GROMACS .gro file of C-alpha atoms in nm:
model
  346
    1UNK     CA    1   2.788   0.408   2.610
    2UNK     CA    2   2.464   0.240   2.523
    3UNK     CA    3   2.106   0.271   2.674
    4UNK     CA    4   1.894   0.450   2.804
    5UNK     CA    5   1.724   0.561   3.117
    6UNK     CA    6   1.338   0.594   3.163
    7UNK     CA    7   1.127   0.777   3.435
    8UNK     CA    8   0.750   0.711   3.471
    9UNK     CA    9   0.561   1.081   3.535
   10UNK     CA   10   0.261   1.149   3.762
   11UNK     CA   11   0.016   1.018   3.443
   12UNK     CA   12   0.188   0.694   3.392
   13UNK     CA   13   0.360   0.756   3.068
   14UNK     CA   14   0.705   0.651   2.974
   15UNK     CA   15   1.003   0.962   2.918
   16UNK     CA   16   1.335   0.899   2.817
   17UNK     CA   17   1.550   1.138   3.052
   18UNK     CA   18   1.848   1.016   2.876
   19UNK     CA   19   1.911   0.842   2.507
   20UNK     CA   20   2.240   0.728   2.415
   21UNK     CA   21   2.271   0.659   2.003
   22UNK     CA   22   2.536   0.408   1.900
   23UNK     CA   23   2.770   0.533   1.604
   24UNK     CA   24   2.814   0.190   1.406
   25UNK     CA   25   3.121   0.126   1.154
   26UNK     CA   26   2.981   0.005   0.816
   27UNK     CA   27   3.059  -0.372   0.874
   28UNK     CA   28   2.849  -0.317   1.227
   29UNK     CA   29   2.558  -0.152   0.998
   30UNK     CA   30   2.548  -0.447   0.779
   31UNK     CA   31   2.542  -0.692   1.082
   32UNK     CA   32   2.230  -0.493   1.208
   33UNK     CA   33   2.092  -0.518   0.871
   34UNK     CA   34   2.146  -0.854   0.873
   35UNK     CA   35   2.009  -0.930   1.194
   36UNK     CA   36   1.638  -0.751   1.161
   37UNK     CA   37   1.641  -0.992   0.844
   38UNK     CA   38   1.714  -1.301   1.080
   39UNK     CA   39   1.491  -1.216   1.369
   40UNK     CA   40   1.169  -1.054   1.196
   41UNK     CA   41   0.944  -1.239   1.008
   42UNK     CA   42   1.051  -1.342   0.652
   43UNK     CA   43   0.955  -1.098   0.385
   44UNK     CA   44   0.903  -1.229   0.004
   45UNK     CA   45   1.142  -1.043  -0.190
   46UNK     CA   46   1.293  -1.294  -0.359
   47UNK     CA   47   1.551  -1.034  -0.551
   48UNK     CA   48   1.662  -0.688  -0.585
   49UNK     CA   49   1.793  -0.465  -0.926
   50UNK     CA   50   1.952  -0.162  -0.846
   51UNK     CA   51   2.114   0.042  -1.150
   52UNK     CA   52   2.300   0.240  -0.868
   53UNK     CA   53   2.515  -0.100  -0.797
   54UNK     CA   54   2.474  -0.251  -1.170
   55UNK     CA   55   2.389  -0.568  -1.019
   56UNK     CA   56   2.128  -0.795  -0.842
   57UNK     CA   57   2.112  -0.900  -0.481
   58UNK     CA   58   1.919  -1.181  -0.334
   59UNK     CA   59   2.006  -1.065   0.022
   60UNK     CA   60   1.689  -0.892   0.162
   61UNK     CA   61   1.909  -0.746   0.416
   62UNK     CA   62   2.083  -0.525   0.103
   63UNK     CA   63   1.765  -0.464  -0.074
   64UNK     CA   64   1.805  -0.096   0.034
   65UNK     CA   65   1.828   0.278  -0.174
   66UNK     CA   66   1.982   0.613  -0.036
   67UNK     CA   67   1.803   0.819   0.167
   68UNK     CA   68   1.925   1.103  -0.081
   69UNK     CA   69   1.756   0.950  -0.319
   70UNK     CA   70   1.505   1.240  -0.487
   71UNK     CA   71   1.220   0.959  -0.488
   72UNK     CA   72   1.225   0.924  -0.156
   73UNK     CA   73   1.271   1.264   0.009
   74UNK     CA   74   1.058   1.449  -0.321
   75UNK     CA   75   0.909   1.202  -0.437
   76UNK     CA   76   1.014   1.212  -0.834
   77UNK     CA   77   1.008   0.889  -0.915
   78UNK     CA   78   0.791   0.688  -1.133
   79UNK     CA   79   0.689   0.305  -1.140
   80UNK     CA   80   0.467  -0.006  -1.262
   81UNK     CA   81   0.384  -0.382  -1.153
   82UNK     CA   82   0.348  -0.700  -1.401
   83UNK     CA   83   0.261  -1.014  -1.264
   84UNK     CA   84   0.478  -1.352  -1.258
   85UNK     CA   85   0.253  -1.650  -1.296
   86UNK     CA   86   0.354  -2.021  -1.353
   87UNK     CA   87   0.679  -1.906  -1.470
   88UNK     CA   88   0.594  -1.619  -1.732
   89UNK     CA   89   0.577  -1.319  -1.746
   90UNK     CA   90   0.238  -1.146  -1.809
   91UNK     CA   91   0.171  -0.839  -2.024
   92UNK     CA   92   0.557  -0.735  -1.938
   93UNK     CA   93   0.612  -0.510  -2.270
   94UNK     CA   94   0.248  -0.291  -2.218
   95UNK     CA   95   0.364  -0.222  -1.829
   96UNK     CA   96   0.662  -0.133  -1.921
   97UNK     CA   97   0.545   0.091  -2.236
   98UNK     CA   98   0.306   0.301  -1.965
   99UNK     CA   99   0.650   0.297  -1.740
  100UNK     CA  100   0.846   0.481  -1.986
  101UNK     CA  101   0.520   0.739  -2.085
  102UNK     CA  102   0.549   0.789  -1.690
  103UNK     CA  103   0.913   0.878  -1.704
  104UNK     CA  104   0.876   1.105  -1.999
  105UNK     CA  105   0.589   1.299  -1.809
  106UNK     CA  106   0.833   1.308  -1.525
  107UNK     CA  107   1.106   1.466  -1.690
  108UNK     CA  108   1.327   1.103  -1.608
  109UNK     CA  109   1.602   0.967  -1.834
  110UNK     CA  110   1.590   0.609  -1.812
  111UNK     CA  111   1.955   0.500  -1.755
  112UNK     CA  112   1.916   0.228  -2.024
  113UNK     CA  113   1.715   0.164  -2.395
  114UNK     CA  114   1.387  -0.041  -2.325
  115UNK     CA  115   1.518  -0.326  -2.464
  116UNK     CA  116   1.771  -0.323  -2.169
  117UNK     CA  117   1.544  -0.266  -1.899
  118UNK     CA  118   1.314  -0.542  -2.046
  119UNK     CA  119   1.604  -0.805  -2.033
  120UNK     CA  120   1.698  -0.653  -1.683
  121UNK     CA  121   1.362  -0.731  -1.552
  122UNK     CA  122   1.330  -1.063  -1.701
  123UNK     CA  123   1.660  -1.181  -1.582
  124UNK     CA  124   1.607  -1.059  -1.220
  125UNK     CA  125   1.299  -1.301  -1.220
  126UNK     CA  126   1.525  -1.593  -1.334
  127UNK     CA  127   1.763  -1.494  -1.073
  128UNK     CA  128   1.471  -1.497  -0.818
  129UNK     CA  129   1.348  -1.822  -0.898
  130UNK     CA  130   0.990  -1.702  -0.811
  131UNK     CA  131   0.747  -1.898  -1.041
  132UNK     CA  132   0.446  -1.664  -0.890
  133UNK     CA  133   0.406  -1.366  -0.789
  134UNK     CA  134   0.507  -1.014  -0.909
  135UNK     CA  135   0.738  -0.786  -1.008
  136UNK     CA  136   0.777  -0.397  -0.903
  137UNK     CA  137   0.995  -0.146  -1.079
  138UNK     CA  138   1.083   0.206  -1.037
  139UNK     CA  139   1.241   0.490  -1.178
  140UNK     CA  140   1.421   0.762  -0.974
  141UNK     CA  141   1.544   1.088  -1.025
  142UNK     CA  142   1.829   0.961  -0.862
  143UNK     CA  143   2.032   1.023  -0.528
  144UNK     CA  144   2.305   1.317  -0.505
  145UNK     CA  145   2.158   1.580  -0.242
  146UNK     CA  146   1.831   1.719  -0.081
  147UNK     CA  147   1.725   1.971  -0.338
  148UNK     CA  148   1.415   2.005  -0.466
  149UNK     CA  149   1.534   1.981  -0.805
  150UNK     CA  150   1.814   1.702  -0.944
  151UNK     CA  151   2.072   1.954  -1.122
  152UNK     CA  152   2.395   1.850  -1.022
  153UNK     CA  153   2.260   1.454  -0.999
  154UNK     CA  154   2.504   1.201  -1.199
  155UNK     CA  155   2.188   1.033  -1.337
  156UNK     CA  156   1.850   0.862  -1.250
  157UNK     CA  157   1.863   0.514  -1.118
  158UNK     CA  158   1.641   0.204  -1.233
  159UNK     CA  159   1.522  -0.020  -0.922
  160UNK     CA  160   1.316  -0.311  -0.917
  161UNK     CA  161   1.201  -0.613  -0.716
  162UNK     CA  162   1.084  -0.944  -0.724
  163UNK     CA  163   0.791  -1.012  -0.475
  164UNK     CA  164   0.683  -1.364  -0.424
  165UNK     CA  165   0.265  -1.388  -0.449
  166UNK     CA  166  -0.006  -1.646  -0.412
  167UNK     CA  167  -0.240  -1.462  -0.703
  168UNK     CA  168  -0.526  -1.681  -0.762
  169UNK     CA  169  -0.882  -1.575  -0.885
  170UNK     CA  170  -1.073  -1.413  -0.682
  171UNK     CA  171  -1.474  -1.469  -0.632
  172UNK     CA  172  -1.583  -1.300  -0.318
  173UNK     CA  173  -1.737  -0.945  -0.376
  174UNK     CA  174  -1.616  -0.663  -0.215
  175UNK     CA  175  -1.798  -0.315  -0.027
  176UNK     CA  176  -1.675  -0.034  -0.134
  177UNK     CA  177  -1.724   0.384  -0.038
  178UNK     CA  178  -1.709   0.716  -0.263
  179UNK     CA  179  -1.369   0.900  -0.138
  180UNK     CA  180  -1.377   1.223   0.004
  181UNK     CA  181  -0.984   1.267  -0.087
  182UNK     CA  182  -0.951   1.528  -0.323
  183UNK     CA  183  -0.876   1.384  -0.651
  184UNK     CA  184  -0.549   1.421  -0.774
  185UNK     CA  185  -0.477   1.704  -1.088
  186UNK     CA  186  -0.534   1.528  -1.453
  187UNK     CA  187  -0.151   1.573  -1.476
  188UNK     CA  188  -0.042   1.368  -1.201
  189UNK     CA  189  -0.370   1.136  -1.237
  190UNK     CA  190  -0.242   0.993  -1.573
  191UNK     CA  191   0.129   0.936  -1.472
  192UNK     CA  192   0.225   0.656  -1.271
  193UNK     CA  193   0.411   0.831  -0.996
  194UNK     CA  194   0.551   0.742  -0.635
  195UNK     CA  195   0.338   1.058  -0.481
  196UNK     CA  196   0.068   0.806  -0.345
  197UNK     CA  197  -0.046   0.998  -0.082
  198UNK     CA  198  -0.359   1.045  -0.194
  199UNK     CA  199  -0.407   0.685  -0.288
  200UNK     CA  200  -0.340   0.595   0.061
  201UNK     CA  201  -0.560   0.857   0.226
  202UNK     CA  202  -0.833   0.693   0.001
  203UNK     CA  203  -0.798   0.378   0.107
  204UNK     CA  204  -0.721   0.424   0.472
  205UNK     CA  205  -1.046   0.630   0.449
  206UNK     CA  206  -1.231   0.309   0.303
  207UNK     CA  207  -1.079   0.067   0.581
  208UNK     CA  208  -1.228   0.293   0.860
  209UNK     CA  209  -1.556   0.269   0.755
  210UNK     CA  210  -1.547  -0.098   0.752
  211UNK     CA  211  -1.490  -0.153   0.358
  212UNK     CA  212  -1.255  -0.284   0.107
  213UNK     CA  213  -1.135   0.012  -0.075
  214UNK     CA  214  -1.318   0.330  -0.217
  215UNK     CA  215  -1.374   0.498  -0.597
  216UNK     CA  216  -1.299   0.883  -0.694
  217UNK     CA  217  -1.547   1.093  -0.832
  218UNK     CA  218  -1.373   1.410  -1.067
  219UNK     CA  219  -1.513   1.736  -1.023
  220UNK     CA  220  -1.792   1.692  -1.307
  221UNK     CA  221  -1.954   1.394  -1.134
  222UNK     CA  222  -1.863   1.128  -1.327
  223UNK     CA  223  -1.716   0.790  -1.199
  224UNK     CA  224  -1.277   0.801  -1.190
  225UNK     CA  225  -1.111   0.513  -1.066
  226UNK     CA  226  -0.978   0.328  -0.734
  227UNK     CA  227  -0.661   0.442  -0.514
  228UNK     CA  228  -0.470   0.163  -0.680
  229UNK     CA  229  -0.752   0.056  -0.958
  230UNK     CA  230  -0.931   0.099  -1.271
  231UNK     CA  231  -1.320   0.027  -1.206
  232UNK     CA  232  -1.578  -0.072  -1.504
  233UNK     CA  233  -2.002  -0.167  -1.511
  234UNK     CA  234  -2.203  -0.432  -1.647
  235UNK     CA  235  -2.516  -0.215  -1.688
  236UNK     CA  236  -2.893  -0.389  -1.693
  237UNK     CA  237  -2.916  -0.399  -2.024
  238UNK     CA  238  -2.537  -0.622  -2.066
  239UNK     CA  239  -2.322  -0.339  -2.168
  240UNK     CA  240  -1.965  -0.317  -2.078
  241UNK     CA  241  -1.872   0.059  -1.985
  242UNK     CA  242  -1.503   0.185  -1.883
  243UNK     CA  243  -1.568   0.518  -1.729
  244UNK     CA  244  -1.425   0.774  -1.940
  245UNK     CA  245  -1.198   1.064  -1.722
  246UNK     CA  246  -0.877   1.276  -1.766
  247UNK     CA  247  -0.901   1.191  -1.372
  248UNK     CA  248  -0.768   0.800  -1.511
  249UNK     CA  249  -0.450   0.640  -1.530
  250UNK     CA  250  -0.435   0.415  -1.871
  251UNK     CA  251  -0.485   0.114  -1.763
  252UNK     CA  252  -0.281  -0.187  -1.907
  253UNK     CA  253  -0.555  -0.413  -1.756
  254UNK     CA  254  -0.832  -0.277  -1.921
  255UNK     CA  255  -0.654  -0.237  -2.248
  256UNK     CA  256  -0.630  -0.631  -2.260
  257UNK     CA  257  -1.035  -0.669  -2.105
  258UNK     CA  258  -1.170  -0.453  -2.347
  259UNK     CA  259  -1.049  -0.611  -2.618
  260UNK     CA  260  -1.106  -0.991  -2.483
  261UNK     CA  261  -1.445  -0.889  -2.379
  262UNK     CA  262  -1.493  -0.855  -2.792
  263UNK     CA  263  -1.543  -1.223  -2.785
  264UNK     CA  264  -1.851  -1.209  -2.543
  265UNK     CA  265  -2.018  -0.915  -2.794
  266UNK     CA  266  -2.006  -1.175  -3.140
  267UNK     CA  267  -2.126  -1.449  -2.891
  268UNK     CA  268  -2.433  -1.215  -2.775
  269UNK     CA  269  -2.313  -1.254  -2.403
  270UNK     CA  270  -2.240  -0.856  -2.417
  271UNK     CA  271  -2.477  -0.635  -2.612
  272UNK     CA  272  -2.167  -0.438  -2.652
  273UNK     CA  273  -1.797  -0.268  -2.483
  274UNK     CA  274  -1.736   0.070  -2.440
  275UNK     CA  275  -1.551   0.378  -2.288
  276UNK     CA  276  -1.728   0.690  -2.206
  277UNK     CA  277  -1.896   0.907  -1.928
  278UNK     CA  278  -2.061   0.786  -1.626
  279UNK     CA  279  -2.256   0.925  -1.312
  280UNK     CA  280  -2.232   0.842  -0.993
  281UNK     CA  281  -2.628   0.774  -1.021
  282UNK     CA  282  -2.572   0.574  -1.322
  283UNK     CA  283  -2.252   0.359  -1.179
  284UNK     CA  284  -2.495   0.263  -0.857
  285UNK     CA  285  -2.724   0.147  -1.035
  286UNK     CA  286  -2.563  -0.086  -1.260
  287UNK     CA  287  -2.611  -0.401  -1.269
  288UNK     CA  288  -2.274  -0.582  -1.182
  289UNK     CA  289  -1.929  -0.413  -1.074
  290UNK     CA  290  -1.597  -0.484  -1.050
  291UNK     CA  291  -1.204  -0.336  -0.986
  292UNK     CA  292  -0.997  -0.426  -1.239
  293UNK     CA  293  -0.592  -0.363  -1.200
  294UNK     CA  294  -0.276  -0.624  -1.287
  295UNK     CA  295  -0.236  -0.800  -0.996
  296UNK     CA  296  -0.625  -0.827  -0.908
  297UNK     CA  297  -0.729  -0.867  -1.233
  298UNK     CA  298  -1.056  -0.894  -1.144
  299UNK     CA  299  -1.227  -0.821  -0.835
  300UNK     CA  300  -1.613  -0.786  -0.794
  301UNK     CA  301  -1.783  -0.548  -0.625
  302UNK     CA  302  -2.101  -0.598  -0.468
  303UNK     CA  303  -2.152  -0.253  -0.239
  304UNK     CA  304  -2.100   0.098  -0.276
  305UNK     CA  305  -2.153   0.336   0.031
  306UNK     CA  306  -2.389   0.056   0.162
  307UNK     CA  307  -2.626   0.055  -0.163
  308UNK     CA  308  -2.613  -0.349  -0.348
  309UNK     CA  309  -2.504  -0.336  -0.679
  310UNK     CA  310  -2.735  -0.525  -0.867
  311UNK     CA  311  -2.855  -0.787  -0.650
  312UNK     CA  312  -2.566  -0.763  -0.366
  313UNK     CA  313  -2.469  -1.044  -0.504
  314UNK     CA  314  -2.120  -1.181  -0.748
  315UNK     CA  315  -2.257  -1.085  -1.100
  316UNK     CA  316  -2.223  -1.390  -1.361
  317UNK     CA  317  -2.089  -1.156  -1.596
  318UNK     CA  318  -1.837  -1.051  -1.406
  319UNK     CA  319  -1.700  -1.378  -1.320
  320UNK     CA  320  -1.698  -1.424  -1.745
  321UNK     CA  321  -1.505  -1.198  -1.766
  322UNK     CA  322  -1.267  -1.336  -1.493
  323UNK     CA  323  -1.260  -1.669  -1.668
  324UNK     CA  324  -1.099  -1.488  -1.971
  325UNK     CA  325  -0.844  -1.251  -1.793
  326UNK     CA  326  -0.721  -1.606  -1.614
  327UNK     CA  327  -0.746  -1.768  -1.954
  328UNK     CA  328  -0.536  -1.528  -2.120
  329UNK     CA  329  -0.259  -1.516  -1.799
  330UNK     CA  330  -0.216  -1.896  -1.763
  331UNK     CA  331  -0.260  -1.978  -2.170
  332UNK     CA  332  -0.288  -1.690  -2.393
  333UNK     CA  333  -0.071  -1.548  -2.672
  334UNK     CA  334   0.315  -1.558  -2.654
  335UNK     CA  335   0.356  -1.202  -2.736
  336UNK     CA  336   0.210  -1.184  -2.357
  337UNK     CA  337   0.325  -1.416  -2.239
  338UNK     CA  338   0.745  -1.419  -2.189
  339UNK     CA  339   0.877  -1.752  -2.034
  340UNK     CA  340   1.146  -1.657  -1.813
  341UNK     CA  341   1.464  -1.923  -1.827
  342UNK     CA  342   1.523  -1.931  -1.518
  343UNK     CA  343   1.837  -2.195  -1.588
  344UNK     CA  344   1.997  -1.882  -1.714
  345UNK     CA  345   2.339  -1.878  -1.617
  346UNK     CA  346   2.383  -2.235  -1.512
   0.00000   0.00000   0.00000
């Protein structure tokens, strides 16, 4: 029997004297499935990969793993993001690079050579049809039991979706606050894991106060990163700094920045680009700020714990520097640029 039966107690609140569960057969399950896809809002994942079935699905409803799964229950799995924009693409082979660096630190197999995942990925996109947006991938331990440890698991499994996006450039700055989340261990800093608890703490920590997002400081005082981005400085005198930590995740963003923002050192816009330490002292006082990260690329910052940067204002510079990130996503090289054939198959 199904239902239940609720009494109201002397405060007003709600009980459930009785709860009847339904047991469902597995074609019942997928009808349920099925039917949360049909009556909630519309998600955007366009496409699933899952290694575990060898196979994509476009069915939302299916886009599921097991709940034995050791990245969900432990949380050993790795992942990354690359962006899809205008039907390429973007900076695919560096995410994937840090992806596999992840897995190694992890102690993950990947089920497949990188060439294979590569041409996985690129034909899930083509399979999506998504000309914008992004696309997530993971890496699991893989599913087989609750154990802390995977002995006895068959073999990791390879995941990844295809999330549709409106990514444009973004002008407005942002506030930001320091986080008083502990910072996570240099080991788990620098691989790109699912534990993301901290992450989250940080910026659920930022939203209370009323901003966008907040910035770690390590334990010698110098500047970190975001819960989900690399940061860099414009200082008053036109330098370019990426703080320098073993509190940082590599960032693939950066990687390209620093060497596009090059250009703007031979054309005297930038006295110069570098990577190194910086205090929190230093950082608020700079003249221009901004979070940097693949789907962003740029964001600019314009207040940290209620202090301007600069003049509280969108820094020039910073909005340079945009120009060339959106240059380089919508026209640069090929060898970042991968145009996915999305008639593949017809």
């Amino acid at each position: 029997m199904n239902g239940s039966h609720i009494y109201v107690n002397g405060s007003g609140e709600e009980n459930y004297a009785d709860f009847f569960v339904p047991v469902y057969s597995s074609s019942e399950v997928l009808e349920r499935l099925s039917w949360r896809k049909r009556t909630e809002e519309q998600k955007p994942y366009k496409a699933m990969y899952s290694s575990l079935i060898g196979g994509i699905t476009l069915d939302q409803a299916l886009m599921v793993i097991p709940i034995d799964d050791h990245m969900v229950h432990r949380g050993h799995g790795v992942f990354d993001t690359t962006m899809i924009m205008n039907g390429y693409l973007y900076d695919l082979d560096s995410h994937l690079d840090r992806f596999l660096k992840s897995a190694l630190k992890a102690k993950i197999s990947p089920p497949y050579p990188p060439k294979t995942l590569r041409n996985i990925l690129v034909q899930l996109v083509a399979a999506s049809k998504c000309k914008k947006g992004s696309i997530r991938f993971w890496l699991s331990a893989g599913p087989g039991n609750f154990l802390l440890t995977f002995t006895g698991i068959a073999k990791p499994i390879f995941y990844a979706v295809v999330i549709e996006q409106d990514l444009h450039q973004l002008s407005e700055g942002v506030k930001i606050i320091t986080s008083t989340v502990p910072i996570k261990p240099s080991k788990f800093a620098t691989m790109k894991n699912v534990n993301y608890l901290p992450n989250v703490f940080a910026k659920m920590e930022a939203e209370e106060e009323g901003a966008y997002s907040s910035i770690w400081i390590d334990e010698k005082g110098y500047v970190a990163e975001g819960p989900n981005a690399n940061v860099a400085f414009i200082t008053k005198n036109k330098e370019l700094v990426f703080p320098l930590s073993d509190k940082i995740l590599e960032g693939c963003t950066i990687k390209r920045l620093q060497l596009l923002a090059q250009n703007l050192v031979k054309k005297g816009v930038l006295k110069s680009v570098c990577t190194r330490h910086i205090t929190l002292k230093e950082a608020k006082n700079s003249a221009e700020m901004m979070y940097v990260s693949s789907l962003l690329p740029i964001l600019p910052i314009i207040e940290w714990d209620k202090q301007c940067i600069g003049d509280g204002m969108v820094g020039e510079l910073t909005m340079i520097l945009s120009d060339l990130m959106w240059e380089d996503i919508n026209s640069g090289p090929e060898a970042r640029r991968i145009c996915v054939p999305y008639n593949l198959g017809e």
